[in-house]
Amino acid sequence: MSESRNEGEGGGGGEARVQTGIRRLDFILKGGFKAGGAYAVMGPPGSGKTIFANQLCCNHIEMQGGRCVYMTLLVESHAKMVAHLSSLRFFKQEYLPDRLYYISGYQEVREEGFTGLLELIRRTLRERKATLFVIDGMESAEQFSSSPQAYREFVHALQTAANLLGCTTLLLSNLRSRSHVENALVDGVIELSDQLIGPRAVRELTVHKFRGSDYLRGRHEVEITNDGLIIHPRTEIQFSKPPEQAREQRIRMGFGLKRLDEMVGGGVPSGSTVALVGAPGTGKTLLGLSFLVEGARQGQRGTYFGFYEPPPRLIEKAEDVGIPLERYVKNGRITLEWQPPLEHFMDSLAEQLLEKLRLDEKHTERRRLFIDGAEGFRAAAVYADRIPRFLSALTNQLRMQDVTTVITDELDLFHPELDLPTPELANVVETVVVLRYLELRSQMFRLLSVMKMRESAYDTSLREFRITSNGIDVAESFESAEVLLSGHARVRDGDGKGRGTGDKPPRTRKATTRRTAVKRAGRSGKGGGGKR
Amino acid sequence: MKNILVVEDEFDVQQVVADVLRDEGYEVAVCGNGREALEYLRKHRPDVVVMDVMMPILSGPQVLEQMAKSPELKGVPVILMSEISPPESEPRRWRSFLRKPFRLEQLLDAVSRVSGVMGRA
């Protein structure tokens, strides 16, 4: 599987590997642990070390027919451990005692020292024909060492014996320094952490060392569920080496709104990403849904991925303004993926989205995606500085999959400038459409403009648009917007022509509107057609 | 006074079980693995063996197998203890089974029943 997939098997370089079976960890380790290697797994209490090791044992039995010995050194009693593990789906009691064998080595090391413990380990591994060996509680063993050198010799002898027996070994311990003697000797070091970042408790996995193989560096979010540990590799590192563009044949993908589509040359190019930015209530969600419905009309598949409105509300909202969403949801042309606004993992959201789209890959039709909105990812981010790289990786990946994406981002309701909450979004998308309010004579008007469009000519004018029960109506020309901005308000007819209100405001009265300066990284948006 | 042999590799479990039995007036010997238990059994004949299943070097069932082959150990009653119930297919060489984690009363009840002692030893 290529590196751009997040369920990769990885390349083991021809060596035998012990697959962990832990979701996405094999992708991080490029295939799993090396057979016969010794690996330190360290972390504070509660970080998931015991679950991790038992999950690895059970998966090793299930996937590779392995045999496991799990030795504890004055940690949780076996009875308690089994009771706790029994609630997890991977744990099968029928593995005990034949394939998964729990023993304690504490008394041996206490009474016989390292020599006795090594003999006990060697004999047990041979007798049980073990292919995977776990020692849980290495710090207890270290307590009995007469010197750091004695402990070093013990770890070295243990590795040698296990390697000779072809047995992969995990050494579990509480958090210790990176330079700890044990970490210097083993083939790999994995840290499981559990920390409070603001109000959130965040578990992470970091591979600090992995001899003889590439691996995904840095911190990766960890979830502990009834399925055990689930790892979410950082999106930006998963897709750091994207493959070449998939499709060359690009077509225009319209919104189904005649005049808006005219403004963007008949639609946005397929495989590109559009940012719809605007204050709450300006119509971003409806425009996005209109984009999906227009695709469905043309036989294209569409996915809504949102955080705030559950599917029934969304359908009701669309139908109220004449967007026939329900029929396309019912016939399966459009799927609605709603994530309730709870505490999410940003990378997990990206995985859900990309995996959902991957399931649709078997269909040959063009695909459309509407992400409502970018703030859902922002809220899930533990580290805010990851957002630009994350969005860049995600949008790149969507391009690779030839998915045409509309993503909304929310502007402040009461703010004099177009201050993008995610300035980087403007850089990673090809097109930016801005929706804004204008207040005039106790009335709210909506204006729409295309701020940026790569690889295409586009109409730079501001257009007034309305949301009525008959749909979204974008003005035919910029005149109505011009009139509004000048303060000389006229109300449009249904055909888009202006007519006088009969109540001409005094010249001195000006409409209050947002300034058009857009704060964002990179160059400020300039009007005029871009390159074709 | 009844003699009990406790065979358990988990040090804390071994110590607690032994101490509780001593408190009840039994004479208790302890072993940390199956091999030690067999060595002990060749020299002594306890009234009851309280033995774990998963242990280093020799497991509980392996010790039971050896005991079954030895005429002088064949009749020694064994209370087996484990986190999991023994499979139906396994020959039933034990007198009583205790599922871990067990309560103090369950242990004492099993020992008194198997040793033929009602109440204290």
XYZ file of C-alpha atoms in Angstrom, chain A residues 15 28 75 96 157 180 240 246 253 256 265 313 337 341 350 367 399 487:
18
model
C 12.532 -8.870 6.839
C 3.696 4.204 11.405
C 2.458 -4.587 38.508
C -5.379 -18.434 27.872
C 21.476 -10.942 27.833
C 18.180 5.608 29.815
C 4.059 14.101 3.007
C -4.667 11.150 -10.603
C -18.279 21.846 -11.491
C -26.397 25.137 -9.915
C -16.369 30.525 -15.709
C -32.202 19.596 10.091
C -21.812 12.534 7.395
C -19.878 18.805 17.978
C -9.510 13.433 8.423
C -17.159 13.251 -6.712
C -7.021 16.697 -5.049
C -26.455 53.950 -0.053
